[in-house]
Amino acid sequence: TCQASSRHERRFPDDFLFGTATASYQIEGGWNADDKGENIWDRMTHTNPDVIKDRSNGDVAADTYNNYKRDVEMMRELGLDAYRFSLSWSRILPNGLSNKVSEAGVNFYNNYIDEMLKYNITPMVTLYHWDLPQKLQDLGGFINPNIADWFEDYARVVYEKFGDRVKHWITFNEPREVCYQGYGDVTKAPILNATDVGTYHCAKHLVLAHAKAYHAYANDFKPTQGGVCGITISVNWMGPLTDTEEDKFAAELKRQADWGLWAEPIFSEEGGFPKEISEIVARKSAEQGYSQSRIPVFTDQERELARGSSDFFGVNHYTANLVSASEYKFNWVIPSLYADIDVGTYTPPEWDQAASVWLKLAPNSIYNALTHLHNKYNGPVFYITENGWSQLLEDRYEDDHRIKYYRAALNSVLDCLHDGVDLRGYMAWSLMDNFEWMEGYTERFGLYEVDFESEQKTRTPRKSAFVYKEVIRSRVIDPDYEPETRTMWID
Ligand code: PNW
């Protein structure tokens, strides 16, 4: 059949969705436009600018709030099948709660979505990409179990407003970054640094929030709207440094800590948190004098609510680490998630290094990660919802490292398709340069460069934009393709 032969030819199927991804706070600007409410990134960057490398913020960013038509023009230039973006919760619900819906906020997203649909670009919408309404943070954010109901209420509003046109929903982007970096550490808002219990309590409540929003869709919207609803988890490949049993187990613990905390409750047969992590944390908590384990348990009812609550597995994938039971350990704060698992990680110096310290080009890492998840969770539907490479601004047009990275990644995607992984799409991070969280505007992930100094926030295609466009058009990876012009066009 067509599929079998196309696999043989190392072609991407015609219905494979090629896209790019962004997130609201990183691109939109309009931080107080109309009646938008304050969120945790507004609050943190305004009151504590020193936590951002260049003391910048997302007040204006790429000003997509005013430039959305240019964004869609870029999608058309690239020939995208799909575009993944996120909704700003406090732009739609200024106080976080559903008693007041902002008409201006809803209008903005209606216009953005309609503009995409005019050109047959499939919107893939993330409900939460890290910008919690400040009011809900004041009430404890993800440490307050009520977050599950607040999130469900918000989800119902957006399904109702946009679900006639949006058929791909992602509840949460990267729970590990929300819970570990935001609550268990100081590397994302709200920089709570509750190292002992923050990550674990957030994890449980986030999973339940996801599950409630999923069931709301499945029960009350899917029957008439007919879309799918899933979650995106960051899955970097974590393999053993050596073939010893100790290192293999260390790698398994690292995988459970990085993404199993969120994937097991949703995608495993048994449900609940990963068994080994729960055992380790319970034992250490007792030794440390806590009256209860620092990691909570799911009641039977909660376990059932979360189990199977996703139509697909969204994967954000960037890199890999090699994991050791005894070597390369870091001095983690005790107690904390990574002190609990107590393993070391290593990356070979010969792997190309991006501008972001954590990002290297690791061979076959998409194939390793996806085939592992495919086997572990009984072949779910996958989307790669982010994958990309950072550079410093200085490189401007010639982004050959990014091109090398994308070609390697896309070859790994073809290997997955060849081996029967049910992967339906690939979103490059990112359509354009944007506010890279704690790194501000110093690290650039865009296929398009953004001139943040200019009034218009001018977007200019890098070489990688032309290369990606040609992959999407031809459905093959030509390792020698060189663009003939720096001037973009629409086919
Ligand atoms: C993602 N890691 O975060 C986010 O979803 C984006 O908002 C962000 O801009 C992008 O990747 C680039 O950083 C990640 O440690 C954070 O491997 C950390 C990792 C991966 C992704």
Coordinates of C-alpha atoms and ligand atoms in Angstrom, one line a residue:
T1 CA 0.0 0.0 0.0
C2 CA 0.8 3.6 -0.2
Q3 CA 2.0 3.8 3.4
A4 CA 4.3 0.8 3.2
S5 CA 5.9 2.0 0.1
S6 CA 6.2 5.6 1.4
R7 CA 8.0 4.2 4.5
H8 CA 10.3 2.3 2.2
E9 CA 11.2 5.5 0.4
R10 CA 11.7 7.4 3.6
R11 CA 9.0 9.8 2.8
F12 CA 6.7 11.5 5.2
P13 CA 3.0 10.5 4.6
D14 CA 0.8 13.1 3.0
D15 CA -1.4 13.3 6.1
F16 CA 1.6 13.8 8.5
L17 CA 1.1 17.2 10.1
F18 CA 4.1 19.4 9.8
G19 CA 3.9 22.5 12.0
T20 CA 5.7 24.9 14.3
A21 CA 5.0 25.8 17.9
T22 CA 4.9 28.8 20.2
A23 CA 3.4 29.8 23.5
S24 CA 1.3 32.8 24.6
Y25 CA 3.6 34.5 27.1
Q26 CA 6.6 34.0 24.8
I27 CA 5.2 35.8 21.8
E28 CA 1.9 37.7 22.4
G29 CA 2.8 40.8 24.3
G30 CA -0.3 42.9 25.1
W31 CA 0.3 42.0 28.8
N32 CA -2.3 44.4 30.0
A33 CA -4.3 45.0 26.7
D34 CA -8.0 45.5 27.2
D35 CA -9.1 43.7 30.3
K36 CA -6.4 41.0 30.4
G37 CA -5.6 39.9 34.0
E38 CA -2.1 39.6 35.5
N39 CA -0.4 36.3 35.4
I40 CA 2.6 34.8 37.3
W41 CA 5.1 35.8 34.6
D42 CA 3.9 39.4 34.6
R43 CA 4.2 39.5 38.3
M44 CA 7.6 37.8 38.6
T45 CA 9.3 39.8 35.8
H46 CA 7.8 43.1 37.1
T47 CA 8.6 42.7 40.7
N48 CA 11.8 40.6 40.4
P49 CA 13.5 41.5 37.0
D50 CA 16.9 40.2 38.2
V51 CA 15.8 36.6 37.8
I52 CA 15.7 37.1 34.0
K53 CA 19.2 37.0 32.4
D54 CA 18.8 40.3 30.4
R55 CA 16.2 41.7 32.8
S56 CA 13.6 41.6 30.0
N57 CA 10.0 40.4 30.1
G58 CA 7.1 39.4 27.8
D59 CA 5.2 42.7 28.1
V60 CA 5.5 43.2 24.3
A61 CA 7.6 40.2 23.1
A62 CA 7.0 39.6 19.4
D63 CA 3.7 41.5 19.7
T64 CA 1.6 38.8 18.2
Y65 CA -1.3 40.5 19.8
N66 CA -1.0 43.1 17.0
N67 CA 1.0 41.0 14.4
Y68 CA -1.1 37.9 14.3
K69 CA -1.7 38.3 10.5
R70 CA 2.0 38.4 9.9
D71 CA 2.4 35.2 12.0
V72 CA -0.2 33.4 9.8
E73 CA 1.6 34.8 6.7
M74 CA 4.8 33.1 7.9
M75 CA 2.9 29.8 8.4
R76 CA 1.8 30.1 4.8
E77 CA 5.3 30.9 3.6
L78 CA 6.5 27.7 5.3
G79 CA 3.6 25.7 3.9
L80 CA 2.6 24.5 7.4
D81 CA -0.1 21.9 7.8
A82 CA -0.6 22.8 11.5
Y83 CA 0.3 25.4 14.1
R84 CA 0.6 24.8 17.8
F85 CA 0.1 27.8 20.1
S86 CA -1.2 28.4 23.6
L87 CA -4.0 30.4 25.1
S88 CA -3.3 32.9 27.9
W89 CA -5.7 31.9 30.7
S90 CA -5.8 35.4 32.2
R91 CA -6.5 37.0 28.8
I92 CA -9.6 34.9 28.5
L93 CA -10.5 34.8 32.3
P94 CA -9.0 37.9 33.8
N95 CA -9.4 36.6 37.4
G96 CA -8.7 33.0 36.5
L97 CA -12.3 32.0 37.4
S98 CA -15.1 31.6 34.8
N99 CA -17.5 34.1 36.2
K100 CA -16.0 36.8 34.0
V101 CA -15.0 36.1 30.3
S102 CA -13.1 38.7 28.4
E103 CA -14.7 39.5 25.1
A104 CA -11.5 41.2 23.8
G105 CA -9.5 38.1 24.7
V106 CA -11.9 35.7 23.0
N107 CA -12.0 38.0 20.0
F108 CA -8.2 38.0 19.7
Y109 CA -8.1 34.2 19.6
N110 CA -11.1 34.0 17.3
N111 CA -9.3 36.2 14.8
Y112 CA -6.1 34.2 15.1
I113 CA -7.8 30.9 14.6
D114 CA -10.0 32.1 11.7
E115 CA -7.0 33.5 10.0
M116 CA -5.3 30.1 10.1
L117 CA -8.4 28.3 9.0
K118 CA -8.7 30.6 6.0
Y119 CA -5.5 29.0 4.7
N120 CA -6.2 25.4 5.8
I121 CA -3.7 25.5 8.7
T122 CA -4.9 23.2 11.5
P123 CA -4.8 24.9 14.9
M124 CA -3.4 22.8 17.8
V125 CA -4.2 24.6 21.0
T126 CA -2.5 24.3 24.4
L127 CA -4.6 25.5 27.3
Y128 CA -1.7 26.0 29.7
H129 CA 1.8 26.9 28.8
W130 CA 2.9 28.3 32.2
D131 CA 1.1 31.6 32.5
L132 CA -1.2 31.0 35.5
P133 CA -3.5 33.9 36.5
Q134 CA -1.9 35.6 39.5
K135 CA -5.1 35.4 41.5
L136 CA -5.0 31.6 41.4
Q137 CA -1.3 31.7 42.4
D138 CA -2.2 33.8 45.4
L139 CA -4.5 31.0 46.4
G140 CA -1.7 28.5 46.2
G141 CA -1.7 27.7 42.4
F142 CA -1.0 24.0 41.8
I143 CA -0.5 23.3 45.5
N144 CA -4.2 24.0 46.1
P145 CA -6.3 20.9 45.1
N146 CA -9.0 23.3 43.8
I147 CA -6.8 24.0 40.8
A148 CA -8.4 20.9 39.2
D149 CA -11.8 22.5 39.3
W150 CA -10.6 25.9 38.3
F151 CA -8.8 24.4 35.3
E152 CA -11.8 22.3 34.3
D153 CA -14.0 25.5 34.4
Y154 CA -11.4 27.3 32.2
A155 CA -11.3 24.4 29.8
R156 CA -15.0 24.3 29.4
V157 CA -15.0 28.0 28.5
V158 CA -12.4 27.5 25.7
Y159 CA -14.0 24.3 24.3
E160 CA -17.3 26.2 24.1
K161 CA -15.8 29.3 22.5
F162 CA -13.3 27.7 20.1
G163 CA -14.2 24.0 19.8
D164 CA -16.3 24.4 16.7
R165 CA -13.0 25.1 14.9
V166 CA -10.3 23.7 17.1
K167 CA -10.0 19.8 16.9
H168 CA -6.7 19.3 18.7
W169 CA -6.4 20.2 22.3
I170 CA -3.5 19.9 24.7
T171 CA -4.3 20.5 28.3
F172 CA -0.8 21.1 29.8
N173 CA 2.6 21.9 28.4
E174 CA 5.4 20.1 30.2
P175 CA 4.3 19.3 33.8
R176 CA 7.8 18.7 34.9
E177 CA 8.8 22.3 34.1
V178 CA 5.6 23.6 35.8
C179 CA 6.0 21.5 39.0
Y180 CA 9.7 20.9 39.4
Q181 CA 11.1 24.1 38.0
G182 CA 8.3 26.3 39.3
Y183 CA 7.5 24.7 42.7
G184 CA 10.4 22.5 43.5
D185 CA 13.1 24.9 42.3
V186 CA 13.6 28.5 41.2
T187 CA 13.9 28.2 37.4
K188 CA 10.4 29.1 36.4
A189 CA 7.6 31.2 37.9
P190 CA 6.4 31.2 40.6
I191 CA 10.0 30.3 41.8
L192 CA 8.5 28.7 45.0
N193 CA 11.5 26.6 45.9
A194 CA 9.5 24.2 48.0
T195 CA 12.1 21.5 47.2
D196 CA 10.8 18.8 49.5
V197 CA 7.1 18.6 48.6
G198 CA 6.4 21.2 46.0
T199 CA 7.1 19.1 42.9
Y200 CA 5.1 16.1 44.1
H201 CA 2.0 17.9 45.3
C202 CA 1.9 20.0 42.1
A203 CA 2.3 16.8 40.1
K204 CA -0.8 15.1 41.6
H205 CA -3.0 18.2 41.3
L206 CA -1.8 18.9 37.7
V207 CA -2.6 15.3 36.7
L208 CA -6.1 15.6 38.2
A209 CA -6.6 19.0 36.5
H210 CA -5.7 17.4 33.2
A211 CA -8.0 14.4 33.8
K212 CA -11.0 16.6 34.7
A213 CA -10.5 18.8 31.6
Y214 CA -10.1 15.6 29.5
H215 CA -13.3 14.1 30.8
A216 CA -15.2 17.4 30.4
Y217 CA -14.2 17.3 26.7
A218 CA -14.8 13.6 26.2
N219 CA -18.3 13.7 27.8
D220 CA -19.7 17.1 26.9
F221 CA -17.9 18.4 23.8
K222 CA -16.3 15.6 21.8
P223 CA -19.7 14.0 20.8
T224 CA -20.6 17.1 18.9
Q225 CA -17.2 18.7 18.2
G226 CA -15.3 15.5 17.3
G227 CA -11.8 16.5 18.2
V228 CA -9.1 15.0 20.4
C229 CA -7.6 16.0 23.7
G230 CA -4.2 15.1 25.1
I231 CA -1.2 16.3 27.2
T232 CA 2.3 17.3 26.3
I233 CA 5.2 16.0 28.4
S234 CA 8.9 16.8 28.0
V235 CA 10.6 13.6 27.1
N236 CA 14.4 13.8 26.7
W237 CA 16.0 10.4 26.1
M238 CA 17.7 9.0 29.3
G239 CA 19.8 6.0 28.5
P240 CA 22.3 4.1 30.8
L241 CA 25.9 5.3 30.7
T242 CA 27.1 1.6 30.8
D243 CA 25.5 -1.8 30.4
T244 CA 25.5 -2.6 34.1
E245 CA 22.2 -3.3 35.9
E246 CA 23.0 -0.4 38.3
D247 CA 23.2 2.1 35.4
K248 CA 20.1 0.6 33.7
F249 CA 18.1 1.0 36.9
A250 CA 19.5 4.6 37.4
A251 CA 18.3 5.5 33.9
E252 CA 14.9 4.0 34.6
L253 CA 14.7 6.2 37.8
K254 CA 15.7 9.2 35.9
R255 CA 13.0 8.6 33.3
Q256 CA 10.4 8.1 36.0
A257 CA 11.5 11.4 37.7
D258 CA 11.6 13.4 34.5
W259 CA 8.4 12.3 32.9
G260 CA 7.0 9.1 34.6
L261 CA 5.5 11.2 37.4
W262 CA 3.1 12.5 34.8
A263 CA 3.0 9.8 32.2
E264 CA 2.4 6.8 34.5
P265 CA -0.9 8.1 36.0
I266 CA -2.3 8.8 32.6
F267 CA -0.8 6.2 30.2
S268 CA 0.0 3.1 32.3
E269 CA -2.3 0.2 32.9
E270 CA -1.9 0.5 36.7
G271 CA -2.2 4.3 37.1
G272 CA -0.8 6.3 39.9
F273 CA 2.7 7.6 40.4
P274 CA 5.7 5.3 39.4
K275 CA 6.1 2.6 42.0
E276 CA 9.8 2.9 42.5
I277 CA 9.7 6.7 43.0
S278 CA 6.8 6.4 45.5
E279 CA 8.8 3.7 47.5
I280 CA 12.0 5.7 47.6
V281 CA 10.3 8.9 48.6
A282 CA 8.2 7.2 51.3
R283 CA 11.4 5.6 52.8
K284 CA 13.4 8.8 52.7
S285 CA 10.5 10.9 54.1
A286 CA 10.3 8.6 57.1
E287 CA 14.1 8.8 57.7
Q288 CA 13.9 12.6 57.4
G289 CA 11.2 12.8 60.0
Y290 CA 8.2 13.7 57.9
S291 CA 4.9 12.5 59.3
Q292 CA 3.8 11.4 55.9
S293 CA 5.5 10.6 52.6
R294 CA 6.5 13.8 50.7
I295 CA 4.8 12.2 47.6
P296 CA 1.1 11.9 47.9
V297 CA -1.0 8.9 46.8
F298 CA -3.9 8.8 44.5
T299 CA -7.2 7.5 46.0
D300 CA -8.7 4.7 43.9
Q301 CA -11.2 7.2 42.5
E302 CA -8.5 9.6 41.5
R303 CA -6.4 6.9 39.9
E304 CA -9.4 5.8 37.8
L305 CA -10.1 9.4 36.8
A306 CA -6.6 9.9 35.4
R307 CA -6.0 6.4 33.9
G308 CA -6.4 6.5 30.1
S309 CA -7.3 10.2 30.1
S310 CA -5.6 11.2 26.9
D311 CA -6.3 10.6 23.2
F312 CA -2.6 11.1 22.4
F313 CA 0.8 11.5 23.9
G314 CA 2.3 14.9 23.1
V315 CA 6.1 14.8 23.3
N316 CA 8.4 17.8 23.6
H317 CA 11.8 16.4 22.7
Y318 CA 15.1 18.2 22.7
T319 CA 18.1 16.2 23.8
A320 CA 19.5 13.2 25.7
N321 CA 21.6 12.4 28.7
L322 CA 23.5 9.2 29.8
V323 CA 22.7 8.2 33.3
S324 CA 25.0 6.7 35.9
A325 CA 24.2 5.1 39.3
S326 CA 27.5 6.3 40.8
E327 CA 29.3 8.9 38.5
Y328 CA 28.7 12.5 37.6
K329 CA 26.4 13.3 40.5
F330 CA 25.3 16.9 41.2
N331 CA 25.0 18.4 44.7
W332 CA 21.2 18.5 44.8
V333 CA 19.4 20.2 47.7
I334 CA 18.2 17.6 50.2
P335 CA 15.3 16.7 50.1
S336 CA 14.2 17.3 46.5
L337 CA 13.1 15.3 43.5
Y338 CA 16.6 14.8 42.1
A339 CA 18.2 14.1 45.5
D340 CA 15.5 11.5 46.0
I341 CA 16.5 9.5 42.9
D342 CA 20.2 10.3 43.4
V343 CA 21.7 9.5 40.0
G344 CA 24.3 11.2 37.8
T345 CA 24.0 12.4 34.3
Y346 CA 26.6 12.9 31.5
T347 CA 26.7 14.2 27.9
P348 CA 29.6 13.3 25.7
P349 CA 31.7 16.4 24.7
E350 CA 31.5 15.4 21.0
W351 CA 27.7 16.1 20.9
D352 CA 27.2 19.6 19.3
Q353 CA 26.3 22.2 21.9
A354 CA 23.4 24.7 21.4
A355 CA 23.3 28.2 23.0
S356 CA 21.2 26.7 25.8
V357 CA 23.4 24.8 28.3
W358 CA 21.0 21.9 28.6
L359 CA 20.7 21.4 24.8
K360 CA 23.0 19.1 22.7
L361 CA 22.4 17.2 19.5
A362 CA 22.2 13.6 20.7
P363 CA 22.2 10.9 18.1
N364 CA 18.9 9.0 17.5
S365 CA 17.3 10.5 20.6
I366 CA 13.8 10.8 19.1
Y367 CA 13.9 7.2 18.0
N368 CA 15.1 6.0 21.4
A369 CA 12.5 8.0 23.3
L370 CA 9.5 7.3 21.1
T371 CA 10.1 3.5 20.6
H372 CA 10.6 3.3 24.4
L373 CA 7.2 5.0 25.1
H374 CA 5.6 3.0 22.3
N375 CA 6.6 -0.2 23.9
K376 CA 5.9 0.9 27.5
Y377 CA 2.4 2.3 26.9
N378 CA 1.0 0.0 24.3
G379 CA 1.4 2.0 21.1
P380 CA -0.4 5.3 21.8
V381 CA -0.9 8.0 19.2
F382 CA 2.0 10.5 19.3
Y383 CA 2.6 14.0 18.3
I384 CA 6.0 15.7 18.6
T385 CA 4.7 19.0 19.9
E386 CA 8.2 20.7 20.2
N387 CA 11.7 20.1 18.9
G388 CA 14.3 22.7 18.2
W389 CA 17.7 24.3 18.5
S390 CA 18.9 27.6 20.1
Q391 CA 21.6 30.0 19.0
L392 CA 22.8 33.4 20.0
L393 CA 21.6 36.4 18.0
E394 CA 25.0 36.9 16.4
D395 CA 24.5 34.0 13.9
R396 CA 21.6 35.8 12.2
Y397 CA 20.7 34.2 8.8
E398 CA 23.3 31.3 8.6
D399 CA 21.9 28.8 11.1
D400 CA 23.7 25.7 9.9
H401 CA 23.7 24.0 13.3
R402 CA 20.0 24.3 13.5
I403 CA 19.6 22.8 10.0
K404 CA 21.9 19.9 11.0
Y405 CA 19.8 19.4 14.1
Y406 CA 16.5 19.4 12.2
R407 CA 17.7 17.0 9.6
A408 CA 18.9 14.6 12.2
A409 CA 15.7 14.9 14.2
L410 CA 13.5 14.4 11.1
N411 CA 15.6 11.3 10.1
S412 CA 14.9 9.9 13.6
V413 CA 11.2 10.6 13.0
L414 CA 11.3 8.6 9.8
D415 CA 12.9 5.7 11.7
C416 CA 10.0 5.8 14.1
L417 CA 7.5 5.7 11.3
H418 CA 9.3 2.8 9.7
D419 CA 9.1 0.8 13.0
G420 CA 5.4 1.4 13.4
V421 CA 5.3 4.2 16.0
D422 CA 2.0 5.9 15.5
L423 CA 3.4 9.4 15.2
R424 CA 1.0 11.8 13.5
G425 CA 2.8 15.1 13.4
Y426 CA 5.9 17.2 14.2
M427 CA 6.0 20.8 15.5
A428 CA 9.3 22.7 15.2
W429 CA 10.1 25.0 18.1
S430 CA 9.8 27.7 17.2
L431 CA 8.1 29.6 14.4
M432 CA 10.1 32.7 15.5
D433 CA 12.4 34.0 18.2
N434 CA 10.6 34.6 21.4
F435 CA 11.0 35.3 25.2
E436 CA 13.0 32.3 26.3
W437 CA 11.8 32.4 30.0
M438 CA 14.7 32.9 32.4
E439 CA 17.1 33.5 29.4
G440 CA 15.0 36.4 28.2
Y441 CA 15.9 37.2 24.5
T442 CA 19.4 35.9 24.7
E443 CA 18.7 32.5 23.3
R444 CA 17.0 32.3 19.9
F445 CA 15.0 29.2 18.7
G446 CA 13.2 30.8 15.7
L447 CA 13.0 29.6 12.1
Y448 CA 12.4 33.4 11.7
E449 CA 14.6 35.9 13.5
V450 CA 12.6 38.6 15.3
D451 CA 14.1 42.1 15.6
F452 CA 12.9 43.0 19.1
E453 CA 14.3 46.5 18.8
S454 CA 12.1 47.4 15.9
E455 CA 8.7 48.9 16.2
Q456 CA 7.1 46.2 14.0
K457 CA 9.0 43.3 15.7
T458 CA 10.1 42.5 12.2
R459 CA 10.4 38.8 11.3
T460 CA 13.0 37.6 8.9
P461 CA 13.4 34.0 7.7
R462 CA 16.6 32.2 8.6
K463 CA 18.1 29.6 6.3
S464 CA 16.5 26.8 8.3
A465 CA 13.1 28.3 7.4
F466 CA 13.8 27.6 3.7
V467 CA 15.1 24.1 4.5
Y468 CA 12.0 23.2 6.6
K469 CA 9.7 24.6 3.9
E470 CA 11.4 22.3 1.3
V471 CA 11.0 19.2 3.6
I472 CA 7.3 20.0 4.1
R473 CA 6.7 20.5 0.3
S474 CA 8.7 17.5 -0.9
R475 CA 8.0 15.2 2.1
V476 CA 11.6 14.0 2.0
I477 CA 14.8 15.2 3.6
D478 CA 17.3 16.3 1.0
P479 CA 20.7 16.5 2.8
D480 CA 22.1 18.8 0.1
Y481 CA 19.2 21.3 -0.3
E482 CA 20.5 24.9 -0.4
P483 CA 18.0 27.8 -0.7
E484 CA 18.7 29.9 -3.8
T485 CA 17.3 33.1 -2.3
R486 CA 16.9 34.8 1.0
T487 CA 13.5 36.2 -0.1
M488 CA 10.5 34.2 1.1
W489 CA 7.5 33.4 -1.0
I490 CA 4.1 31.7 -0.7
D491 CA 3.5 28.7 -3.0
Ligands
PNW1 C1 10.4 24.0 26.4 N1 15.1 20.5 29.0 O1 11.0 23.9 27.6 C2 9.2 24.9 26.5 O2 8.0 24.2 26.3 C3 9.3 26.1 25.7 O3 8.4 27.1 26.2 C4 10.7 26.6 25.6 O4 10.9 27.9 25.0 C5 11.5 25.6 24.8 O5 11.3 24.3 25.4 C6 13.0 25.9 24.8 O6 13.6 25.9 26.1 C7 12.0 23.0 27.9 O7 15.7 20.7 30.1 C8 12.7 23.3 29.0 O8 15.4 19.6 28.3 C9 13.7 22.4 29.4 C10 14.0 21.3 28.7 C11 13.3 21.1 27.5 C12 12.3 21.9 27.1

